[in-house]
PDB file of C-alpha atoms in Angstrom:
ATOM      1  CA  UNK A   1      10.272 -23.380   6.187  1.00  0.00           C
ATOM      2  CA  UNK A   2       6.787 -23.266   4.936  1.00  0.00           C
ATOM      3  CA  UNK A   3       5.646 -22.715   8.709  1.00  0.00           C
ATOM      4  CA  UNK A   4       7.957 -19.903   8.980  1.00  0.00           C
ATOM      5  CA  UNK A   5       6.487 -18.053   5.680  1.00  0.00           C
ATOM      6  CA  UNK A   6       3.158 -18.538   7.441  1.00  0.00           C
ATOM      7  CA  UNK A   7       4.173 -17.192  10.581  1.00  0.00           C
ATOM      8  CA  UNK A   8       5.563 -14.163   8.917  1.00  0.00           C
ATOM      9  CA  UNK A   9       2.631 -13.751   6.544  1.00  0.00           C
ATOM     10  CA  UNK A  10       0.205 -13.685   9.701  1.00  0.00           C
ATOM     11  CA  UNK A  11       2.162 -11.300  11.418  1.00  0.00           C
ATOM     12  CA  UNK A  12       2.188  -9.015   8.418  1.00  0.00           C
ATOM     13  CA  UNK A  13      -1.703  -9.371   7.952  1.00  0.00           C
ATOM     14  CA  UNK A  14      -1.683  -8.339  11.620  1.00  0.00           C
ATOM     15  CA  UNK A  15       0.320  -5.413  11.035  1.00  0.00           C
ATOM     16  CA  UNK A  16      -1.376  -4.297   7.922  1.00  0.00           C
ATOM     17  CA  UNK A  17      -5.019  -4.517   9.441  1.00  0.00           C
ATOM     18  CA  UNK A  18      -3.532  -2.498  12.546  1.00  0.00           C
ATOM     19  CA  UNK A  19      -2.143   0.302  10.300  1.00  0.00           C
ATOM     20  CA  UNK A  20      -5.053   0.239   7.997  1.00  0.00           C
ATOM     21  CA  UNK A  21      -7.486   0.576  11.136  1.00  0.00           C
ATOM     22  CA  UNK A  22      -5.215   3.195  12.902  1.00  0.00           C
ATOM     23  CA  UNK A  23      -4.585   5.171   9.734  1.00  0.00           C
ATOM     24  CA  UNK A  24      -8.457   5.378   8.616  1.00  0.00           C
ATOM     25  CA  UNK A  25      -9.337   6.286  12.228  1.00  0.00           C
ATOM     26  CA  UNK A  26      -6.490   9.180  12.303  1.00  0.00           C
ATOM     27  CA  UNK A  27      -7.897  10.486   8.837  1.00  0.00           C
ATOM     28  CA  UNK A  28     -11.295  10.559   9.607  1.00  0.00           C
ATOM     29  CA  UNK A  29     -10.542  12.596  12.601  1.00  0.00           C
ATOM     30  CA  UNK A  30      -7.616  14.661  11.729  1.00  0.00           C
ATOM     31  CA  UNK A  31      -8.334  14.800   7.869  1.00  0.00           C
ATOM     32  CA  UNK A  32      -6.291  12.460   5.478  1.00  0.00           C
ATOM     33  CA  UNK A  33      -3.759  15.243   4.648  1.00  0.00           C
ATOM     34  CA  UNK A  34      -2.997  16.541   7.959  1.00  0.00           C
ATOM     35  CA  UNK A  35       0.308  15.743   7.596  1.00  0.00           C
ATOM     36  CA  UNK A  36       2.155  14.483   4.643  1.00  0.00           C
ATOM     37  CA  UNK A  37       3.577  11.184   6.556  1.00  0.00           C
ATOM     38  CA  UNK A  38       0.139  10.148   7.650  1.00  0.00           C
ATOM     39  CA  UNK A  39      -1.313  10.697   4.085  1.00  0.00           C
ATOM     40  CA  UNK A  40       1.220   8.578   2.746  1.00  0.00           C
ATOM     41  CA  UNK A  41       1.165   6.240   5.537  1.00  0.00           C
ATOM     42  CA  UNK A  42      -2.779   5.732   5.082  1.00  0.00           C
ATOM     43  CA  UNK A  43      -2.687   5.408   1.259  1.00  0.00           C
ATOM     44  CA  UNK A  44      -0.073   2.891   1.595  1.00  0.00           C
ATOM     45  CA  UNK A  45      -1.945   0.637   4.180  1.00  0.00           C
ATOM     46  CA  UNK A  46      -4.954   1.161   2.196  1.00  0.00           C
ATOM     47  CA  UNK A  47      -3.425  -0.182  -0.994  1.00  0.00           C
ATOM     48  CA  UNK A  48      -1.688  -2.793   1.048  1.00  0.00           C
ATOM     49  CA  UNK A  49      -4.973  -3.745   2.629  1.00  0.00           C
ATOM     50  CA  UNK A  50      -6.824  -4.049  -0.590  1.00  0.00           C
ATOM     51  CA  UNK A  51      -4.457  -5.861  -2.655  1.00  0.00           C
ATOM     52  CA  UNK A  52      -2.253  -7.906  -0.283  1.00  0.00           C
ATOM     53  CA  UNK A  53      -4.482  -8.761   2.654  1.00  0.00           C
ATOM     54  CA  UNK A  54      -6.263 -11.869   0.919  1.00  0.00           C
ATOM     55  CA  UNK A  55      -2.960 -13.271  -0.119  1.00  0.00           C
ATOM     56  CA  UNK A  56      -1.219 -13.010   3.424  1.00  0.00           C
ATOM     57  CA  UNK A  57      -4.279 -14.384   5.170  1.00  0.00           C
ATOM     58  CA  UNK A  58      -4.513 -17.479   2.480  1.00  0.00           C
ATOM     59  CA  UNK A  59      -0.780 -17.901   3.067  1.00  0.00           C
ATOM     60  CA  UNK A  60      -1.017 -17.941   6.609  1.00  0.00           C
ATOM     61  CA  UNK A  61      -3.771 -20.377   6.752  1.00  0.00           C
ATOM     62  CA  UNK A  62      -2.208 -22.606   3.789  1.00  0.00           C
ATOM     63  CA  UNK A  63       1.211 -23.214   5.754  1.00  0.00           C
ATOM     64  CA  UNK A  64      -0.171 -23.458   9.249  1.00  0.00           C
ATOM     65  CA  UNK A  65      -3.522 -24.372  10.740  1.00  0.00           C
ATOM     66  CA  UNK A  66      -2.694 -26.109  13.697  1.00  0.00           C
ATOM     67  CA  UNK A  67      -3.700 -23.254  16.143  1.00  0.00           C
ATOM     68  CA  UNK A  68      -7.631 -22.386  16.030  1.00  0.00           C
ATOM     69  CA  UNK A  69      -7.198 -19.102  17.658  1.00  0.00           C
ATOM     70  CA  UNK A  70      -4.591 -18.070  14.379  1.00  0.00           C
ATOM     71  CA  UNK A  71      -7.583 -19.843  12.131  1.00  0.00           C
ATOM     72  CA  UNK A  72     -10.040 -17.674  13.541  1.00  0.00           C
ATOM     73  CA  UNK A  73      -8.044 -14.268  13.396  1.00  0.00           C
ATOM     74  CA  UNK A  74      -7.447 -15.124  10.233  1.00  0.00           C
ATOM     75  CA  UNK A  75     -11.159 -15.943   9.036  1.00  0.00           C
ATOM     76  CA  UNK A  76     -11.708 -12.620  10.863  1.00  0.00           C
ATOM     77  CA  UNK A  77      -9.336 -10.526   9.032  1.00  0.00           C
ATOM     78  CA  UNK A  78     -10.523 -12.209   5.481  1.00  0.00           C
ATOM     79  CA  UNK A  79     -14.134 -11.316   6.289  1.00  0.00           C
ATOM     80  CA  UNK A  80     -12.863  -7.540   7.252  1.00  0.00           C
ATOM     81  CA  UNK A  81     -11.416  -7.582   4.028  1.00  0.00           C
ATOM     82  CA  UNK A  82     -14.571  -8.735   2.196  1.00  0.00           C
ATOM     83  CA  UNK A  83     -16.692  -5.816   4.089  1.00  0.00           C
ATOM     84  CA  UNK A  84     -14.150  -3.250   3.011  1.00  0.00           C
ATOM     85  CA  UNK A  85     -14.207  -4.393  -0.696  1.00  0.00           C
ATOM     86  CA  UNK A  86     -18.051  -4.586  -0.838  1.00  0.00           C
ATOM     87  CA  UNK A  87     -18.258  -1.033   0.974  1.00  0.00           C
ATOM     88  CA  UNK A  88     -15.759   0.235  -1.901  1.00  0.00           C
ATOM     89  CA  UNK A  89     -18.307  -1.004  -4.406  1.00  0.00           C
ATOM     90  CA  UNK A  90     -21.244  -0.075  -2.670  1.00  0.00           C
ATOM     91  CA  UNK A  91     -20.149   3.412  -1.814  1.00  0.00           C
ATOM     92  CA  UNK A  92     -20.780   6.177  -4.571  1.00  0.00           C
ATOM     93  CA  UNK A  93     -20.427   9.669  -5.137  1.00  0.00           C
TER      94      UNK A  93
ATOM     95  CA  UNK B   1      11.745  14.289 -17.865  1.00  0.00           C
ATOM     96  CA  UNK B   2       8.779  14.840 -15.381  1.00  0.00           C
ATOM     97  CA  UNK B   3       5.848  12.957 -15.049  1.00  0.00           C
ATOM     98  CA  UNK B   4       2.223  14.676 -15.336  1.00  0.00           C
ATOM     99  CA  UNK B   5       1.310  17.110 -12.891  1.00  0.00           C
ATOM    100  CA  UNK B   6      -1.988  15.839 -11.542  1.00  0.00           C
ATOM    101  CA  UNK B   7      -3.776  17.880  -8.826  1.00  0.00           C
ATOM    102  CA  UNK B   8      -6.756  15.868  -6.878  1.00  0.00           C
ATOM    103  CA  UNK B   9      -9.229  18.107  -5.370  1.00  0.00           C
ATOM    104  CA  UNK B  10     -11.743  16.229  -2.819  1.00  0.00           C
ATOM    105  CA  UNK B  11     -14.271  17.355  -0.336  1.00  0.00           C
ATOM    106  CA  UNK B  12     -13.197  14.863   2.369  1.00  0.00           C
ATOM    107  CA  UNK B  13     -15.965  15.673   4.774  1.00  0.00           C
ATOM    108  CA  UNK B  14     -18.600  12.991   5.676  1.00  0.00           C
ATOM    109  CA  UNK B  15     -21.900  14.319   3.837  1.00  0.00           C
ATOM    110  CA  UNK B  16     -24.914  12.503   5.067  1.00  0.00           C
ATOM    111  CA  UNK B  17     -27.123  14.695   2.903  1.00  0.00           C
ATOM    112  CA  UNK B  18     -25.668  12.407   0.014  1.00  0.00           C
ATOM    113  CA  UNK B  19     -27.754   9.256   1.376  1.00  0.00           C
ATOM    114  CA  UNK B  20     -26.267   6.359   2.934  1.00  0.00           C
ATOM    115  CA  UNK B  21     -24.254   5.324  -0.212  1.00  0.00           C
ATOM    116  CA  UNK B  22     -22.663   8.818  -0.840  1.00  0.00           C
ATOM    117  CA  UNK B  23     -21.801   9.714   2.993  1.00  0.00           C
ATOM    118  CA  UNK B  24     -18.321   8.281   3.148  1.00  0.00           C
ATOM    119  CA  UNK B  25     -17.429   8.613  -0.517  1.00  0.00           C
ATOM    120  CA  UNK B  26     -15.482  11.795  -0.013  1.00  0.00           C
ATOM    121  CA  UNK B  27     -13.400  10.541   3.000  1.00  0.00           C
ATOM    122  CA  UNK B  28     -12.723   7.152   1.224  1.00  0.00           C
ATOM    123  CA  UNK B  29     -11.547   8.960  -1.811  1.00  0.00           C
ATOM    124  CA  UNK B  30      -9.206  11.233   0.398  1.00  0.00           C
ATOM    125  CA  UNK B  31      -7.930   8.297   2.356  1.00  0.00           C
ATOM    126  CA  UNK B  32      -7.007   6.321  -1.184  1.00  0.00           C
ATOM    127  CA  UNK B  33      -5.290   9.496  -2.786  1.00  0.00           C
ATOM    128  CA  UNK B  34      -2.026  10.760  -1.946  1.00  0.00           C
ATOM    129  CA  UNK B  35      -1.312  14.485  -1.612  1.00  0.00           C
ATOM    130  CA  UNK B  36      -5.046  15.466  -2.357  1.00  0.00           C
ATOM    131  CA  UNK B  37      -6.070  19.087  -1.701  1.00  0.00           C
ATOM    132  CA  UNK B  38      -9.419  19.428  -0.141  1.00  0.00           C
ATOM    133  CA  UNK B  39     -12.106  22.115  -0.569  1.00  0.00           C
ATOM    134  CA  UNK B  40     -15.509  23.068   1.026  1.00  0.00           C
ATOM    135  CA  UNK B  41     -16.903  25.509  -1.497  1.00  0.00           C
ATOM    136  CA  UNK B  42     -15.809  26.651  -5.211  1.00  0.00           C
ATOM    137  CA  UNK B  43     -13.946  29.549  -3.578  1.00  0.00           C
ATOM    138  CA  UNK B  44     -11.716  27.044  -1.561  1.00  0.00           C
ATOM    139  CA  UNK B  45     -11.222  24.807  -4.477  1.00  0.00           C
ATOM    140  CA  UNK B  46     -10.042  27.477  -6.676  1.00  0.00           C
ATOM    141  CA  UNK B  47      -7.854  28.830  -4.016  1.00  0.00           C
ATOM    142  CA  UNK B  48      -6.263  25.835  -2.843  1.00  0.00           C
ATOM    143  CA  UNK B  49      -5.486  24.825  -6.248  1.00  0.00           C
ATOM    144  CA  UNK B  50      -3.641  28.148  -6.898  1.00  0.00           C
ATOM    145  CA  UNK B  51      -1.737  27.999  -3.900  1.00  0.00           C
ATOM    146  CA  UNK B  52      -0.724  24.166  -4.561  1.00  0.00           C
ATOM    147  CA  UNK B  53       0.536  25.318  -8.033  1.00  0.00           C
ATOM    148  CA  UNK B  54       1.875  28.620  -7.051  1.00  0.00           C
ATOM    149  CA  UNK B  55       4.466  29.922  -9.389  1.00  0.00           C
ATOM    150  CA  UNK B  56       5.487  25.863 -10.159  1.00  0.00           C
ATOM    151  CA  UNK B  57       4.632  23.708 -13.172  1.00  0.00           C
ATOM    152  CA  UNK B  58       1.094  24.060 -14.429  1.00  0.00           C
ATOM    153  CA  UNK B  59      -1.613  21.178 -14.283  1.00  0.00           C
ATOM    154  CA  UNK B  60      -1.717  18.389 -16.686  1.00  0.00           C
ATOM    155  CA  UNK B  61      -4.890  17.041 -15.112  1.00  0.00           C
ATOM    156  CA  UNK B  62      -7.173  18.495 -12.522  1.00  0.00           C
ATOM    157  CA  UNK B  63      -9.107  15.576 -10.811  1.00  0.00           C
ATOM    158  CA  UNK B  64     -12.185  16.612  -9.062  1.00  0.00           C
ATOM    159  CA  UNK B  65     -14.140  14.212  -6.505  1.00  0.00           C
ATOM    160  CA  UNK B  66     -17.466  15.340  -5.000  1.00  0.00           C
ATOM    161  CA  UNK B  67     -20.959  14.493  -5.469  1.00  0.00           C
ATOM    162  CA  UNK B  68     -22.990  14.655  -8.841  1.00  0.00           C
ATOM    163  CA  UNK B  69     -26.224  13.699 -10.668  1.00  0.00           C
ATOM    164  CA  UNK B  70     -27.726  14.464 -14.063  1.00  0.00           C
ATOM    165  CA  UNK B  71     -28.514  17.962 -13.055  1.00  0.00           C
ATOM    166  CA  UNK B  72     -25.269  19.286 -11.818  1.00  0.00           C
ATOM    167  CA  UNK B  73     -22.217  18.859  -9.704  1.00  0.00           C
ATOM    168  CA  UNK B  74     -21.124  19.704  -6.261  1.00  0.00           C
ATOM    169  CA  UNK B  75     -18.165  21.602  -5.162  1.00  0.00           C
ATOM    170  CA  UNK B  76     -18.020  21.518  -1.865  1.00  0.00           C
ATOM    171  CA  UNK B  77     -21.223  23.347  -0.410  1.00  0.00           C
ATOM    172  CA  UNK B  78     -21.812  24.794  -3.860  1.00  0.00           C
ATOM    173  CA  UNK B  79     -24.155  23.001  -6.105  1.00  0.00           C
ATOM    174  CA  UNK B  80     -23.371  24.110  -9.707  1.00  0.00           C
ATOM    175  CA  UNK B  81     -25.908  23.521 -12.720  1.00  0.00           C
ATOM    176  CA  UNK B  82     -26.041  24.758 -16.247  1.00  0.00           C
ATOM    177  CA  UNK B  83     -28.528  27.273 -15.239  1.00  0.00           C
ATOM    178  CA  UNK B  84     -26.420  28.933 -12.241  1.00  0.00           C
ATOM    179  CA  UNK B  85     -22.980  28.218 -14.001  1.00  0.00           C
ATOM    180  CA  UNK B  86     -22.519  31.668 -14.755  1.00  0.00           C
ATOM    181  CA  UNK B  87     -22.577  32.829 -11.147  1.00  0.00           C
ATOM    182  CA  UNK B  88     -19.443  30.593 -10.158  1.00  0.00           C
ATOM    183  CA  UNK B  89     -17.776  31.004 -13.913  1.00  0.00           C
ATOM    184  CA  UNK B  90     -15.828  34.298 -12.779  1.00  0.00           C
ATOM    185  CA  UNK B  91     -14.063  32.430  -9.783  1.00  0.00           C
ATOM    186  CA  UNK B  92     -13.790  29.126 -11.720  1.00  0.00           C
ATOM    187  CA  UNK B  93     -12.344  31.332 -14.267  1.00  0.00           C
ATOM    188  CA  UNK B  94      -9.421  32.024 -12.498  1.00  0.00           C
ATOM    189  CA  UNK B  95      -8.037  28.530 -12.727  1.00  0.00           C
ATOM    190  CA  UNK B  96      -7.681  28.796 -16.833  1.00  0.00           C
ATOM    191  CA  UNK B  97      -4.047  29.846 -16.724  1.00  0.00           C
ATOM    192  CA  UNK B  98      -3.013  27.387 -14.283  1.00  0.00           C
ATOM    193  CA  UNK B  99      -3.819  24.407 -16.917  1.00  0.00           C
ATOM    194  CA  UNK B 100      -0.818  23.398 -19.081  1.00  0.00           C
ATOM    195  CA  UNK B 101      -1.093  23.091 -22.773  1.00  0.00           C
ATOM    196  CA  UNK B 102      -3.496  20.015 -23.323  1.00  0.00           C
ATOM    197  CA  UNK B 103      -4.151  19.808 -19.738  1.00  0.00           C
ATOM    198  CA  UNK B 104      -7.605  18.135 -19.070  1.00  0.00           C
ATOM    199  CA  UNK B 105     -10.016  18.157 -16.032  1.00  0.00           C
ATOM    200  CA  UNK B 106     -11.630  14.982 -14.829  1.00  0.00           C
ATOM    201  CA  UNK B 107     -14.556  14.982 -12.828  1.00  0.00           C
ATOM    202  CA  UNK B 108     -15.314  11.663 -10.704  1.00  0.00           C
ATOM    203  CA  UNK B 109     -18.619  13.288  -9.414  1.00  0.00           C
ATOM    204  CA  UNK B 110     -21.524  10.697 -10.414  1.00  0.00           C
ATOM    205  CA  UNK B 111     -23.472  10.870 -13.596  1.00  0.00           C
ATOM    206  CA  UNK B 112     -22.147  14.362 -14.632  1.00  0.00           C
ATOM    207  CA  UNK B 113     -21.229  12.764 -18.058  1.00  0.00           C
ATOM    208  CA  UNK B 114     -24.844  12.783 -18.903  1.00  0.00           C
ATOM    209  CA  UNK B 115     -25.048  16.412 -18.612  1.00  0.00           C
ATOM    210  CA  UNK B 116     -22.586  17.591 -21.749  1.00  0.00           C
ATOM    211  CA  UNK B 117     -23.883  21.101 -21.677  1.00  0.00           C
ATOM    212  CA  UNK B 118     -22.474  21.605 -17.983  1.00  0.00           C
ATOM    213  CA  UNK B 119     -19.257  19.945 -19.074  1.00  0.00           C
ATOM    214  CA  UNK B 120     -18.768  22.256 -22.204  1.00  0.00           C
ATOM    215  CA  UNK B 121     -19.442  25.344 -19.855  1.00  0.00           C
ATOM    216  CA  UNK B 122     -16.485  24.218 -17.700  1.00  0.00           C
ATOM    217  CA  UNK B 123     -14.383  23.389 -21.145  1.00  0.00           C
ATOM    218  CA  UNK B 124     -15.179  26.880 -22.264  1.00  0.00           C
ATOM    219  CA  UNK B 125     -14.248  28.454 -18.908  1.00  0.00           C
ATOM    220  CA  UNK B 126     -10.952  26.510 -18.546  1.00  0.00           C
ATOM    221  CA  UNK B 127     -10.122  26.022 -21.977  1.00  0.00           C
ATOM    222  CA  UNK B 128      -9.274  22.311 -21.618  1.00  0.00           C
ATOM    223  CA  UNK B 129     -11.011  19.125 -22.394  1.00  0.00           C
ATOM    224  CA  UNK B 130     -13.426  17.988 -19.602  1.00  0.00           C
ATOM    225  CA  UNK B 131     -14.176  14.347 -18.532  1.00  0.00           C
ATOM    226  CA  UNK B 132     -17.385  13.006 -16.562  1.00  0.00           C
ATOM    227  CA  UNK B 133     -18.589   9.773 -16.001  1.00  0.00           C
ATOM    228  CA  UNK B 134     -22.365   8.679 -17.294  1.00  0.00           C
ATOM    229  CA  UNK B 135     -22.954   6.459 -14.300  1.00  0.00           C
ATOM    230  CA  UNK B 136     -22.105   6.200 -10.438  1.00  0.00           C
ATOM    231  CA  UNK B 137     -18.569   6.483  -9.465  1.00  0.00           C
ATOM    232  CA  UNK B 138     -17.640   3.977  -6.453  1.00  0.00           C
ATOM    233  CA  UNK B 139     -14.858   4.092  -3.988  1.00  0.00           C
ATOM    234  CA  UNK B 140     -12.642   2.284  -6.317  1.00  0.00           C
ATOM    235  CA  UNK B 141     -13.132   5.237  -8.995  1.00  0.00           C
ATOM    236  CA  UNK B 142     -15.015   2.839 -11.136  1.00  0.00           C
ATOM    237  CA  UNK B 143     -17.748   4.488 -13.110  1.00  0.00           C
ATOM    238  CA  UNK B 144     -20.808   2.326 -13.702  1.00  0.00           C
ATOM    239  CA  UNK B 145     -21.514   4.144 -17.254  1.00  0.00           C
ATOM    240  CA  UNK B 146     -18.805   5.376 -19.289  1.00  0.00           C
ATOM    241  CA  UNK B 147     -16.372   8.225 -19.320  1.00  0.00           C
ATOM    242  CA  UNK B 148     -17.421  11.125 -21.911  1.00  0.00           C
ATOM    243  CA  UNK B 149     -15.145  13.762 -23.280  1.00  0.00           C
ATOM    244  CA  UNK B 150     -16.011  17.509 -24.057  1.00  0.00           C
ATOM    245  CA  UNK B 151     -13.975  19.704 -25.527  1.00  0.00           C
ATOM    246  CA  UNK B 152     -14.139  23.441 -25.651  1.00  0.00           C
ATOM    247  CA  UNK B 153     -15.009  23.243 -29.167  1.00  0.00           C
ATOM    248  CA  UNK B 154     -18.067  21.299 -28.099  1.00  0.00           C
ATOM    249  CA  UNK B 155     -16.879  18.142 -29.507  1.00  0.00           C
ATOM    250  CA  UNK B 156     -18.406  15.183 -27.631  1.00  0.00           C
ATOM    251  CA  UNK B 157     -16.807  11.735 -27.519  1.00  0.00           C
ATOM    252  CA  UNK B 158     -18.285   8.889 -25.682  1.00  0.00           C
ATOM    253  CA  UNK B 159     -16.822   5.801 -24.029  1.00  0.00           C
ATOM    254  CA  UNK B 160     -13.273   7.275 -23.661  1.00  0.00           C
ATOM    255  CA  UNK B 161     -10.834   5.562 -21.620  1.00  0.00           C
ATOM    256  CA  UNK B 162      -9.805   7.009 -17.792  1.00  0.00           C
ATOM    257  CA  UNK B 163      -7.825   9.945 -18.533  1.00  0.00           C
ATOM    258  CA  UNK B 164      -4.026   9.894 -17.477  1.00  0.00           C
TER     259      UNK B 164
END
């Protein structure tokens, strides 16, 4: 059961990272309000990434650390999250 | 019955003239805001806000995100100070009737809370209370100083909470 939760948490963190990355990329290319759907998806993925990503990564790691590749990807995602949070603090208007 | 009508206006362009720390602030705010209106100047800000509101409900909060310092604030490519405010006042004044009773305007621009004279000019022009921060505003919209409010009557209140 725990492994199953970890599996879904890992998948969710992969999906969230992809959504966030694609959303930010499209927003920078097209403008964040180019389309209401893009605007909503980017806001949702950004909030999800900022608030949920560390929980998902920790959950995935706590429940299953048997595969080194998965552990490495989780470490990468956590590093990316730290980078985004640090950038959010550092960037000013 | 309805929540407050909040209009977000952002200059969402990458701005390298604001330095490394400021260049991506506009895009970051735009990306994390739903339904924002973009601007590239005072004219486009005013026109885009008027178009957004149209004949619908008036604004309770106008929240503006662009760069600023102790001398002035940016609205797109226009840099507004207490000295040149009169140049932009006629165009800015077109928004006066688009605010609700007890409406407010909230500048996220860095450091403008130190310039209460400029904020007062906005307050008089729009006949609403204006909010600005005394410190730098980061990507999470947190201000390193405090929020200050200025009423059209010139009452200045320090250390007010985030207006919403």
